[in-house]
Coordinates of C-alpha atoms and ligand atoms in Angstrom, one line a residue:
M1 CA -11.4 14.3 -6.9
R2 CA -8.9 16.9 -8.4
S3 CA -6.4 14.7 -10.3
V4 CA -3.3 15.4 -12.6
H5 CA -4.3 14.3 -16.0
V6 CA -2.4 13.8 -18.8
M7 CA -2.6 16.5 -21.5
S8 CA -2.3 15.0 -25.1
R9 CA -0.6 18.1 -26.7
M10 CA 0.6 20.8 -24.4
D11 CA 1.4 18.0 -21.5
A12 CA 1.6 20.8 -19.1
I13 CA -0.4 21.7 -16.2
G14 CA -0.7 25.3 -15.2
V15 CA 0.9 28.4 -16.7
G16 CA 3.9 30.6 -16.3
L17 CA 7.6 30.6 -17.5
A18 CA 9.8 32.5 -15.3
G19 CA 13.0 34.0 -15.2
G20 CA 13.7 34.5 -11.5
R21 CA 16.9 35.9 -10.4
G22 CA 19.1 36.2 -7.1
F23 CA 18.0 32.6 -6.1
P24 CA 18.6 30.6 -4.6
G25 CA 21.5 32.5 -2.6
G26 CA 19.0 35.0 -1.6
R27 CA 16.2 37.2 -2.8
C28 CA 14.2 35.8 -5.9
V29 CA 13.0 38.6 -8.1
Q30 CA 10.2 37.1 -10.1
N31 CA 9.5 37.8 -13.6
R32 CA 6.5 35.3 -14.4
S33 CA 4.6 35.6 -17.5
R34 CA 1.3 34.1 -18.2
V35 CA 1.2 31.8 -21.3
T36 CA -1.5 30.1 -23.1
D37 CA -1.6 26.4 -24.3
K38 CA -0.9 27.9 -27.7
E39 CA 2.1 29.8 -26.9
V40 CA 3.9 26.9 -25.2
D41 CA 3.3 23.7 -26.2
S42 CA 6.7 22.4 -24.4
P43 CA 9.3 24.0 -22.8
V44 CA 11.4 22.2 -25.4
S45 CA 9.5 23.3 -28.2
D46 CA 11.1 26.6 -29.2
Q47 CA 14.3 26.0 -31.3
N48 CA 16.0 29.1 -30.2
V49 CA 15.1 30.2 -26.6
V50 CA 16.4 28.3 -23.6
A51 CA 13.3 28.4 -21.1
K52 CA 14.2 29.7 -17.4
T53 CA 12.6 28.4 -14.2
D54 CA 13.5 28.5 -10.9
V55 CA 13.0 25.2 -9.8
V56 CA 13.1 22.0 -11.6
L57 CA 11.6 18.9 -9.9
V58 CA 12.5 15.6 -11.8
G59 CA 9.7 12.9 -11.4
A60 CA 6.3 13.2 -10.4
G61 CA 6.3 10.8 -7.3
I62 CA 5.3 11.7 -3.8
M63 CA 8.8 13.5 -3.2
S64 CA 8.7 15.9 -5.9
A65 CA 5.0 16.5 -5.4
T66 CA 5.9 17.2 -1.5
L67 CA 8.6 19.5 -2.2
G68 CA 6.3 21.3 -4.9
A69 CA 3.7 22.0 -2.7
I70 CA 5.8 23.1 0.1
L71 CA 7.7 25.5 -2.0
R72 CA 4.4 26.9 -3.1
Q73 CA 3.6 27.8 0.2
L74 CA 7.0 29.4 1.2
Q75 CA 7.7 30.9 -2.2
P76 CA 4.9 31.7 -4.2
D77 CA 7.0 33.8 -6.5
W78 CA 9.2 31.1 -7.4
S79 CA 8.6 29.3 -10.7
I80 CA 8.4 25.7 -10.6
T81 CA 8.7 23.1 -13.5
T82 CA 8.0 19.4 -13.1
F83 CA 9.3 16.9 -15.7
E84 CA 7.9 13.4 -15.6
R85 CA 9.0 10.8 -18.1
L86 CA 5.7 8.5 -17.9
D87 CA 2.2 9.8 -19.1
A88 CA 0.9 10.2 -15.1
A89 CA 1.8 11.1 -11.7
A90 CA 2.7 8.4 -9.3
A91 CA 3.1 5.7 -11.9
E92 CA 6.2 4.2 -10.5
S93 CA 6.7 3.5 -6.6
S94 CA 4.1 5.9 -5.4
D95 CA 1.3 4.1 -7.3
P96 CA -0.8 2.7 -4.5
W97 CA -0.3 -1.0 -5.8
N98 CA 3.4 -0.4 -6.2
N99 CA 3.9 -0.1 -2.5
A100 CA 1.9 -1.3 0.7
G101 CA 0.5 2.1 1.5
T102 CA 1.5 1.8 5.2
G103 CA 1.6 5.1 6.9
H104 CA 4.8 3.9 8.6
S105 CA 5.1 4.9 12.3
A106 CA 6.7 2.0 13.7
L107 CA 3.6 0.9 15.3
C108 CA 3.6 -2.6 13.9
E109 CA 7.1 -3.1 11.8
L110 CA 9.2 -5.4 14.1
N111 CA 12.5 -4.4 12.3
Y112 CA 12.3 -1.0 14.1
T113 CA 12.4 -2.6 17.2
P114 CA 15.2 -5.3 17.5
A115 CA 15.8 -7.2 20.6
K116 CA 18.4 -6.0 22.7
G117 CA 19.3 -8.4 25.5
D118 CA 16.2 -9.2 27.6
G119 CA 14.6 -6.1 26.4
V120 CA 13.8 -4.5 23.1
D121 CA 15.6 -1.4 21.7
I122 CA 13.0 1.2 20.5
S123 CA 15.3 4.2 19.4
K124 CA 14.5 3.4 15.8
A125 CA 10.8 3.0 16.3
V126 CA 10.6 6.4 17.9
N127 CA 12.7 8.1 15.3
V128 CA 10.2 6.6 12.7
N129 CA 7.3 7.6 14.5
E130 CA 8.3 11.2 15.0
Q131 CA 9.1 11.5 11.3
F132 CA 5.5 10.3 10.5
Q133 CA 3.9 13.0 12.8
V134 CA 5.7 15.7 10.6
S135 CA 4.3 14.3 7.4
R136 CA 0.9 14.0 9.3
Q137 CA 0.8 17.5 10.4
F138 CA 1.6 18.7 6.9
W139 CA -1.3 16.8 5.4
A140 CA -3.6 18.2 8.1
Y141 CA -2.4 21.7 7.0
G142 CA -2.7 21.0 3.6
V143 CA -6.6 20.0 4.1
D144 CA -7.3 23.0 6.5
N145 CA -5.8 25.3 3.8
G146 CA -7.1 23.9 0.3
I147 CA -3.8 22.4 -0.5
L148 CA -5.4 18.8 -0.2
A149 CA -8.6 18.0 -1.3
D150 CA -10.7 15.0 0.4
P151 CA -8.5 13.3 2.9
K152 CA -10.6 10.1 2.5
E153 CA -9.1 9.9 -0.8
F154 CA -5.4 9.2 0.4
I155 CA -5.6 8.5 4.3
N156 CA -7.9 5.9 6.4
P157 CA -7.8 4.8 9.8
I158 CA -6.6 1.1 9.9
P159 CA -5.2 -0.7 12.9
H160 CA -1.5 -1.7 12.7
V161 CA -0.7 -5.0 14.3
S162 CA 2.5 -6.8 15.2
F163 CA 1.9 -10.8 14.9
V164 CA 4.1 -13.5 16.2
H165 CA 3.8 -17.2 16.9
G166 CA 6.2 -19.5 19.0
A167 CA 7.2 -19.2 22.4
D168 CA 10.5 -17.1 21.8
N169 CA 8.8 -14.6 19.7
V170 CA 5.8 -14.3 22.1
K171 CA 8.4 -13.2 24.7
Y172 CA 10.1 -10.9 22.3
L173 CA 6.7 -9.4 21.7
R174 CA 5.7 -8.9 25.2
A175 CA 9.1 -7.0 25.8
R176 CA 8.3 -4.9 22.9
Y177 CA 5.0 -3.9 24.4
D178 CA 6.7 -3.4 27.7
A179 CA 9.1 -1.0 26.3
L180 CA 6.5 0.9 23.9
A181 CA 3.2 0.9 25.8
G182 CA 4.2 3.7 28.1
H183 CA 6.0 6.0 25.5
P184 CA 3.5 8.9 24.6
L185 CA 3.7 8.3 20.8
F186 CA 2.6 4.5 21.2
A187 CA 0.0 5.2 23.7
G188 CA -3.1 3.1 23.3
M189 CA -1.3 -0.3 22.1
E190 CA -3.0 -3.5 23.2
Y191 CA -1.1 -6.7 24.0
S192 CA -2.7 -10.1 23.7
E193 CA -1.8 -13.8 23.9
S194 CA -5.5 -14.8 23.8
D195 CA -7.2 -17.1 21.1
E196 CA -10.5 -15.3 21.6
F197 CA -8.9 -12.0 21.3
F198 CA -7.2 -12.9 18.2
A199 CA -10.2 -14.8 16.7
Q200 CA -12.3 -11.7 17.2
R201 CA -9.9 -9.2 15.9
L202 CA -8.5 -11.2 13.0
P203 CA -11.3 -13.5 11.9
L204 CA -9.5 -14.4 8.5
M205 CA -6.0 -15.0 10.3
A206 CA -7.9 -17.3 13.2
K207 CA -9.8 -19.8 11.0
G208 CA -8.1 -23.3 10.9
R209 CA -5.4 -21.9 13.2
D210 CA -3.5 -24.4 15.3
Y211 CA -3.2 -22.4 18.7
S212 CA -0.7 -25.2 20.0
D213 CA 1.7 -23.0 18.6
P214 CA 1.3 -19.9 20.8
V215 CA 0.3 -16.5 19.4
A216 CA 0.8 -13.0 20.3
L217 CA -0.3 -9.6 19.1
N218 CA 0.4 -5.7 19.7
W219 CA -2.5 -4.1 18.5
T220 CA -2.8 -0.2 17.6
E221 CA -6.0 1.1 16.5
S222 CA -4.7 4.5 15.4
G223 CA -2.6 3.1 12.5
T224 CA -3.3 4.4 8.8
D225 CA -3.5 3.1 5.1
V226 CA -2.3 5.9 2.9
D227 CA -2.6 5.8 -0.9
F228 CA 0.4 7.7 -1.9
G229 CA -1.0 8.0 -5.3
A230 CA -3.8 10.0 -4.7
L231 CA -1.9 11.9 -2.3
T232 CA 0.7 12.8 -4.9
K233 CA -2.1 13.7 -7.6
Q234 CA -3.7 16.1 -4.9
L235 CA -0.4 17.8 -3.9
L236 CA 0.7 18.0 -7.8
A237 CA -2.8 19.4 -8.9
H238 CA -2.0 21.9 -6.0
V239 CA 1.3 22.7 -7.6
G240 CA -0.3 23.2 -11.2
E241 CA -3.3 25.4 -10.1
T242 CA -1.0 27.8 -8.3
G243 CA 1.1 28.3 -11.2
G244 CA 3.7 25.5 -11.4
Q245 CA 4.2 23.6 -14.7
V246 CA 4.0 19.8 -14.8
Y247 CA 5.3 18.0 -18.1
F248 CA 4.5 14.5 -18.8
G249 CA 6.3 12.4 -21.3
H250 CA 9.4 14.6 -20.7
E251 CA 12.6 12.8 -19.6
V252 CA 15.4 14.4 -18.1
R253 CA 18.5 13.2 -19.7
D254 CA 21.4 15.4 -18.3
L255 CA 22.1 18.3 -16.2
T256 CA 25.1 20.6 -16.5
K257 CA 26.3 23.1 -14.1
Q258 CA 26.6 26.7 -15.6
S259 CA 29.2 29.3 -14.8
D260 CA 26.6 31.6 -12.7
G261 CA 25.8 28.3 -10.6
S262 CA 22.4 27.4 -12.4
W263 CA 22.0 24.2 -14.1
L264 CA 21.0 23.5 -17.7
V265 CA 18.7 20.6 -17.6
K266 CA 18.3 18.6 -21.0
V267 CA 15.0 17.2 -21.6
R268 CA 13.7 14.9 -24.2
N269 CA 10.1 15.1 -25.2
V270 CA 9.5 11.0 -25.4
R271 CA 6.7 11.2 -27.9
T272 CA 8.3 13.6 -30.6
G273 CA 12.1 13.0 -29.6
A274 CA 12.8 16.5 -29.7
T275 CA 15.4 17.4 -27.0
K276 CA 16.1 21.1 -25.7
S277 CA 17.4 22.5 -22.5
V278 CA 15.8 24.3 -19.4
N279 CA 18.0 26.6 -17.3
A280 CA 17.0 26.1 -13.6
K281 CA 18.4 27.6 -10.4
F282 CA 17.6 24.6 -8.3
V283 CA 17.1 21.1 -9.3
F284 CA 15.6 18.3 -7.2
I285 CA 16.1 14.7 -8.4
G286 CA 12.9 12.9 -7.3
A287 CA 13.5 10.3 -9.9
G288 CA 13.0 7.5 -7.5
G289 CA 14.9 4.6 -8.8
G290 CA 16.3 7.1 -11.4
A291 CA 17.7 9.4 -9.2
L292 CA 21.2 7.7 -8.7
H293 CA 21.7 8.1 -12.7
L294 CA 20.9 11.6 -12.7
L295 CA 23.0 12.4 -9.7
Q296 CA 25.9 11.0 -11.4
K297 CA 25.4 12.7 -14.7
S298 CA 25.4 16.0 -12.4
G299 CA 29.0 15.3 -11.8
I300 CA 28.8 16.6 -8.1
K301 CA 31.5 15.2 -5.7
E302 CA 28.9 14.4 -3.1
A303 CA 27.5 11.5 -5.3
K304 CA 30.7 10.0 -6.1
G305 CA 31.0 6.7 -4.2
F306 CA 27.0 5.8 -4.3
G307 CA 25.5 2.8 -6.1
G308 CA 22.5 1.1 -6.2
F309 CA 21.1 -2.5 -5.8
P310 CA 17.6 -3.0 -7.2
V311 CA 15.2 -5.3 -5.4
S312 CA 11.6 -5.8 -6.9
G313 CA 8.5 -6.7 -5.0
Q314 CA 5.3 -8.7 -5.6
F315 CA 2.4 -9.1 -3.9
L316 CA -0.4 -11.6 -3.8
R317 CA -3.6 -9.4 -4.2
C318 CA -7.0 -10.9 -2.9
T319 CA -9.6 -11.2 -5.5
N320 CA -12.6 -12.7 -3.2
P321 CA -14.6 -9.9 -1.8
E322 CA -15.9 -12.3 1.0
L323 CA -12.2 -12.7 2.4
I324 CA -11.3 -9.0 1.9
A325 CA -14.4 -8.3 4.3
Q326 CA -13.3 -10.6 7.1
H327 CA -10.0 -8.5 7.4
R328 CA -9.2 -4.8 8.7
A329 CA -5.9 -4.4 9.7
K330 CA -2.2 -4.0 8.7
V331 CA -0.7 -7.2 10.2
Y332 CA 3.1 -7.3 10.0
G333 CA 5.0 -10.5 11.0
K334 CA 8.8 -11.4 11.6
A335 CA 11.3 -11.5 9.0
A336 CA 12.8 -14.8 8.1
V337 CA 16.3 -15.4 9.6
G338 CA 18.6 -13.6 7.3
A339 CA 16.1 -11.8 5.4
P340 CA 16.5 -8.2 4.7
P341 CA 14.2 -5.6 6.5
M342 CA 12.1 -4.9 3.5
S343 CA 10.9 -8.5 3.5
V344 CA 9.0 -8.4 6.6
P345 CA 5.7 -10.5 5.6
H346 CA 2.5 -8.5 6.1
L347 CA -1.3 -9.0 5.3
D348 CA -2.6 -5.7 4.8
T349 CA -5.7 -3.9 4.2
R350 CA -5.8 -1.5 1.4
V351 CA -8.2 1.5 0.9
I352 CA -7.9 2.7 -2.8
N353 CA -10.5 4.5 -4.8
G354 CA -12.8 4.4 -1.9
Q355 CA -12.7 0.6 -2.0
Q356 CA -11.3 -1.8 0.6
G357 CA -8.7 -4.2 -0.8
L358 CA -6.3 -6.9 0.5
L359 CA -2.8 -7.7 -0.2
F360 CA 0.0 -10.2 1.2
G361 CA 3.6 -9.8 0.8
P362 CA 6.1 -8.8 -0.4
Y363 CA 8.0 -11.6 -2.3
A364 CA 11.1 -10.4 -3.7
G365 CA 11.9 -10.5 -7.2
W366 CA 15.0 -9.3 -9.0
S367 CA 15.7 -7.3 -12.3
P368 CA 18.6 -5.2 -12.9
K369 CA 16.2 -2.4 -13.8
F370 CA 16.1 0.9 -11.4
L371 CA 12.5 1.6 -12.2
K372 CA 9.5 -0.5 -13.0
N373 CA 9.5 1.1 -16.6
G374 CA 13.3 1.0 -16.6
K375 CA 16.0 -0.6 -18.7
A376 CA 18.1 -3.7 -18.1
T377 CA 21.1 -1.8 -18.5
D378 CA 20.1 0.4 -15.6
L379 CA 22.3 -1.7 -12.9
P380 CA 25.4 -2.1 -15.3
G381 CA 25.3 1.4 -16.3
S382 CA 25.4 2.8 -12.8
V383 CA 28.8 1.0 -12.3
K384 CA 31.3 3.8 -12.5
P385 CA 35.0 3.8 -11.4
N386 CA 34.1 5.8 -8.3
N387 CA 31.7 3.3 -7.0
L388 CA 33.0 0.1 -8.2
M389 CA 34.9 -0.7 -5.1
S390 CA 31.8 0.0 -3.0
M391 CA 29.7 -2.1 -5.3
L392 CA 32.3 -5.2 -5.3
G393 CA 32.4 -4.8 -1.4
V394 CA 28.9 -5.0 -0.7
G395 CA 28.9 -8.1 -3.5
V396 CA 31.2 -9.9 -1.1
T397 CA 29.6 -9.0 2.4
E398 CA 26.1 -9.3 1.3
L399 CA 26.1 -13.0 0.5
G400 CA 23.2 -13.5 2.9
L401 CA 21.0 -11.2 0.6
T402 CA 21.9 -12.9 -2.4
K403 CA 21.1 -16.2 -0.9
Y404 CA 17.7 -14.8 0.2
L405 CA 16.8 -13.5 -3.2
I406 CA 17.8 -16.8 -5.1
G407 CA 15.3 -18.4 -2.6
E408 CA 12.6 -16.0 -3.4
L409 CA 13.3 -16.3 -7.1
M410 CA 12.9 -20.2 -6.8
Q411 CA 9.4 -20.0 -5.2
G412 CA 6.5 -21.1 -7.4
P413 CA 2.9 -20.4 -6.9
A414 CA 2.5 -23.5 -4.3
D415 CA 5.4 -22.0 -2.3
R416 CA 3.7 -18.5 -2.3
I417 CA 0.5 -19.7 -0.6
R418 CA 2.2 -21.8 1.9
T419 CA 3.9 -18.4 3.0
L420 CA 0.8 -16.9 3.1
R421 CA -0.9 -19.6 5.1
E422 CA 1.3 -18.6 8.1
F423 CA -1.1 -15.6 8.2
V424 CA -4.3 -17.0 6.3
P425 CA -4.2 -20.7 7.4
R426 CA -7.0 -21.7 4.8
A427 CA -5.7 -19.7 2.0
T428 CA -6.3 -21.4 -1.4
G429 CA -4.4 -20.2 -4.7
G430 CA -7.7 -19.2 -6.5
D431 CA -8.3 -16.5 -4.2
W432 CA -5.2 -14.5 -5.0
E433 CA -3.4 -13.0 -7.9
L434 CA 0.4 -12.3 -8.0
I435 CA 1.1 -8.7 -9.0
T436 CA 4.3 -6.8 -9.3
A437 CA 5.0 -4.2 -7.1
G438 CA 7.3 -1.0 -7.3
Q439 CA 11.3 -1.5 -7.8
R440 CA 13.4 -0.3 -4.9
V441 CA 17.0 0.7 -5.3
Q442 CA 18.8 -0.1 -2.1
V443 CA 21.7 2.6 -1.3
I444 CA 25.2 1.2 -1.6
R445 CA 27.7 3.9 0.2
K446 CA 31.4 4.1 0.4
K447 CA 32.7 2.8 3.5
G448 CA 36.5 2.4 4.0
K449 CA 37.9 0.5 0.9
G450 CA 34.7 -1.1 0.4
G451 CA 30.8 -0.2 0.2
V452 CA 28.0 -0.8 2.7
L453 CA 24.6 -1.7 1.7
E454 CA 21.8 0.5 3.4
F455 CA 17.9 0.0 3.7
G456 CA 17.1 3.6 4.4
T457 CA 16.8 6.8 2.5
A458 CA 19.6 9.5 1.7
V459 CA 19.5 12.7 0.5
V460 CA 22.5 13.8 -1.5
N461 CA 23.2 17.3 -2.3
A462 CA 25.6 19.8 -3.7
E463 CA 27.6 21.8 -1.2
D464 CA 26.0 24.9 -2.8
G465 CA 22.7 23.3 -2.4
T466 CA 21.9 23.9 -6.1
V467 CA 21.0 20.2 -6.7
A468 CA 19.5 17.5 -4.6
G469 CA 18.4 14.1 -4.9
L470 CA 17.0 11.2 -2.7
L471 CA 18.3 7.7 -2.9
G472 CA 16.8 4.5 -1.2
A473 CA 13.0 3.9 -0.4
S474 CA 12.8 3.2 3.3
P475 CA 10.5 4.2 5.4
G476 CA 9.6 5.8 2.2
A477 CA 6.5 8.0 1.2
S478 CA 5.6 7.9 4.9
T479 CA 8.6 10.3 5.4
A480 CA 8.2 12.3 2.5
V481 CA 7.5 15.4 4.5
P482 CA 10.5 15.4 6.9
A483 CA 12.8 14.1 4.0
M484 CA 11.6 17.4 1.9
L485 CA 12.2 19.6 4.8
D486 CA 15.7 18.1 5.2
V487 CA 16.4 19.1 1.5
L488 CA 15.1 22.6 2.0
Q489 CA 17.2 23.0 5.3
R490 CA 20.4 21.8 3.3
C491 CA 20.0 23.5 0.2
F492 CA 18.5 26.7 1.4
P493 CA 20.2 27.3 4.8
R494 CA 19.5 31.2 4.7
E495 CA 16.0 31.1 3.4
Y496 CA 15.2 28.3 5.9
E497 CA 15.6 30.9 8.7
A498 CA 13.1 33.2 7.1
W499 CA 10.8 30.5 6.4
K500 CA 10.6 29.1 9.8
P501 CA 7.2 30.9 11.0
K502 CA 5.4 29.6 7.8
L503 CA 6.8 26.5 8.4
E504 CA 5.8 26.3 11.9
Q505 CA 2.3 27.0 10.7
M506 CA 2.5 23.9 8.5
V507 CA 4.4 21.8 11.0
P508 CA 3.8 23.1 14.6
S509 CA 6.3 20.7 16.1
L510 CA 9.0 22.0 13.4
G511 CA 12.6 21.1 15.2
Q512 CA 10.8 19.7 18.4
K513 CA 10.8 16.2 19.4
L514 CA 7.2 15.3 20.4
S515 CA 8.4 12.4 22.6
D516 CA 9.7 15.2 24.8
N517 CA 6.6 17.3 24.6
P518 CA 3.6 15.1 25.3
A519 CA 1.2 18.1 25.5
L520 CA 2.3 19.4 22.1
F521 CA 2.2 15.8 20.9
Q522 CA -1.6 15.7 22.2
Q523 CA -2.4 19.0 20.4
V524 CA -1.1 18.2 17.0
W525 CA -2.3 14.6 17.2
D526 CA -5.9 16.0 18.1
W527 CA -5.6 18.5 15.4
S528 CA -4.4 16.2 12.5
T529 CA -6.9 13.4 13.5
R530 CA -9.9 15.9 13.0
A531 CA -8.3 17.5 9.7
L532 CA -7.6 14.2 8.2
E533 CA -11.0 12.5 9.5
L534 CA -9.1 9.8 11.1
G535 CA -11.4 9.7 14.1
E536 CA -13.3 6.7 15.2
I537 CA -15.0 5.5 12.5
T538 CA -18.9 3.8 12.4
D539 CA -19.9 1.0 10.2
T540 CA -21.5 3.1 7.7
Q541 CA -18.4 5.1 7.0
L542 CA -16.5 1.7 6.1
P543 CA -15.1 1.5 2.7
E544 CA -17.1 -0.8 0.2
V545 CA -15.4 -4.0 -0.2
G546 CA -14.5 -5.1 -3.6
H547 CA -11.7 -6.5 -5.7
V548 CA -9.8 -2.9 -6.4
V549 CA -8.7 -2.2 -9.8
E550 CA -5.7 -0.6 -10.6
S551 CA -6.0 2.9 -9.9
A552 CA -2.9 4.4 -12.2
S553 CA -2.0 3.0 -15.5
V554 CA 1.2 3.8 -17.5
Ligands
FAD1 C1 7.3 -2.9 -2.6 C2 7.4 -1.6 -1.9 C3 6.5 -1.4 -0.8 C4 6.5 0.0 -0.2 N1 5.8 0.0 0.7 C5 5.8 1.2 1.5 C6 4.9 1.6 2.4 O1 3.8 0.6 2.9 N2 5.0 2.9 3.2 C7 5.6 3.6 2.5 O2 5.9 4.8 3.2 N3 6.6 3.5 1.5 C8 6.5 2.3 1.0 N4 7.3 2.1 -0.1 C9 8.3 3.1 -0.4 C10 7.6 4.1 -1.3 O3 7.0 3.7 -2.2 C11 8.7 5.0 -2.0 O4 9.7 5.7 -1.0 C12 8.1 6.5 -2.6 O5 6.9 5.9 -3.4 C13 9.2 7.1 -3.6 O6 8.8 8.0 -3.9 P1 9.4 9.0 -5.2 O7 8.8 10.2 -5.3 O8 10.9 9.1 -4.6 O9 9.8 7.8 -6.4 P2 8.4 7.5 -7.5 O10 7.3 7.4 -7.0 O11 9.2 6.2 -7.9 O12 8.8 8.4 -8.6 C14 9.8 8.9 -9.0 C15 9.3 9.5 -10.5 O13 10.4 9.9 -11.3 C16 10.1 9.6 -12.7 N5 11.3 9.8 -13.4 C17 12.7 8.7 -13.2 N6 13.6 9.2 -13.9 C18 13.0 10.3 -14.6 C19 13.7 11.2 -15.5 N7 15.1 10.9 -15.9 N8 13.0 12.1 -16.1 C20 11.8 12.5 -15.7 N9 11.0 11.5 -14.8 C21 11.8 10.6 -14.3 C22 9.6 8.2 -12.6 O14 9.1 7.9 -13.9 C23 8.6 8.5 -11.3 O15 7.2 8.9 -11.8 C24 7.2 1.0 -0.7 C25 8.0 0.7 -1.9 C26 8.1 -0.5 -2.4 C27 8.7 -0.7 -3.7

C-alpha cells in the first residue's frame, strides 16, 4: 500500500514551492522550483522569506485529500501545500475506527426515509444516494488512472440492511421497501419478515432471538464498507507524488487577508514551536472539528453566526473472532424516540487492513473538545458575540438532545450490553471492548433571533472564493467528492466551466441526476463496480477474520 508516512525532519512529502500568479481569478502562471530535503526543512524554517503557494489545505483528512487529488487533475501546475497538526494522515474523524465506514447511500439508514402519512418520504434517501454515486465514480476513475492504488484496501462489498422489530415498525419498513424498491438507485433491495430468512442471513443476530416480537429486514447486497483512512492516505500519497507538499506536525494558527486578495497563513511547527507564515491564493479549511475556529479567525462575514456543538461517539468493538465470522452485513436499526439522527444503532462489519472486524454503536459521549485531540477550551472559545444568540437559542430549543446525552452518559457497561442485545441477543461483555470514536461538531446556524442545530454538513466560503471551509459531519466522508466539487464550483466559478470536460471524465454523471437517467446510472454503476472490484465475491476472496488492530495512531 502506498502510504503517507511521517518524516522525522522534513515532515514533507513531495517537492515544489511555488509562486503562481493570476490565481484564483483566472490564469495561473506557475513558477515552481524543485527543492531538496536539505533546502527546505519546512516552509516555516527560513527566518526571512515568506513561502508562496497557490493552495493551502488545512488538515490531512478525507476532505483535504479529496480536494487535493481533484485539483491535481484539474490544475497540475498549481502548487498545493497541506498542513496537518498531527503526525499522521487521517488520524481524526477519517481514521477507520473513528467512524463506522459505511458508504452512506441511504440503502439502510432509516433516518433518511421518515414516515409520511401511511407512506415514506424517500427524497432525502435519493439525494444521499446520488451523492454517493458521485464519490464512487471519482474513486473508480482514481483506480483506472493510477491516482488510487488497490481498491480492496479502502472499499469492500458488504450488504446494507435495515432491521426493525415490533408490529408498527414492521409496517413502516414494508412501506419503505414499497417506496424504494422500484427506484433505479435502490434496485435489488429485498424485503423479508421471515424468521428463516433472518436466521440464514444474520446468524449472529438470530441466535436466542424471540420471534414472537415480529421482525423485518430490508436487504441490499450492493452496500459497501469504506476505510476512509486508507482512502485518505492513498489520495494524499498521490498529491505528494505529483508535486504537492504535505507537512505533518504543523498547525495552522491564523489566517489574514492581504490587500492583493491572498491569505497569509500562520503556521506553527508543533515540535520546534517555530511560527512562520505562508502566502496562499486559496485556502481550504478541511480541519474537521477545527474548521469553525479557523473560519472565525479568517474574519469572513459568511462565517458569522455559525457555532458548533460537539458530540463524541463510542463503539463496542468485538474481540471474539468466532462472533466476527458469524456476521457479514451493516445492519442499521431505528433510533430511540427523541434521539438525534447520528445515534441510530448499527451492527457493522468492517474491513480494515484486509481483516474483517465488527463494531456496534454508536453510544454518545460528551466532551467540550472539537477534535479528539482537541482542547477543553474549544467549545467555550468558539462562543463569539456574533454566534452567542444562535448558541443560546439552540440551548433552549434542543432540550431533547441534552436529555438524550445525559441518558447516554449515565450508561454503564451493563447498560451498553443490554442495548447491544437488541441486535445480538446472546451478547456478553467479555466479547466486546469500548473504544472512543471521532468527535463530531454539529453545525449551529443563525436563524431569526436564535439558532438552529443541524445534523448535515455546510460549506462556508468567502464571497470572493479565496477561502472555504467545511463544517459538520453527516453524511460525512461518503460525500467527500460532491462536497469538494461544491467547494470548487463556489470558489472557482470561471475555472469550473473550463474544468468541466476533465471533471466529466472523472465523474461522467456530473451535473445530472442518475435517478432521471437509468441508462447512465447502469453505465457508471457497471464501470465503478468493475474498477472498484465490488462485483460478486467468492468465499476465497473474503477478508480474513480477526480482531483488527488500530490502523492509525497519533
Ligand atoms: C462516530 C462517527 C461515525 C461516522 N461514521 C461515518 C460513516 O459511517 N460514513 C461516513 O461517510 N462518515 C462517517 N462519519 C463522518 C466522517 O468521519 C467525517 O465526515 C469525515 O471523516 C470528516 O473528514 P474531514 O477531512 O473533514 O475531517 P478529519 O478527518 O477530522 O480531518 C481533519 C484534520 O484536520 C486536522 N486539523 C485540525 N485543525 C488543524 C489546524 N489548525 N492545523 C492543521 N491541521 C488541523 C486534524 O488533526 C485532522 O487530521 C462519522 C463520524 C463519526 C465521528
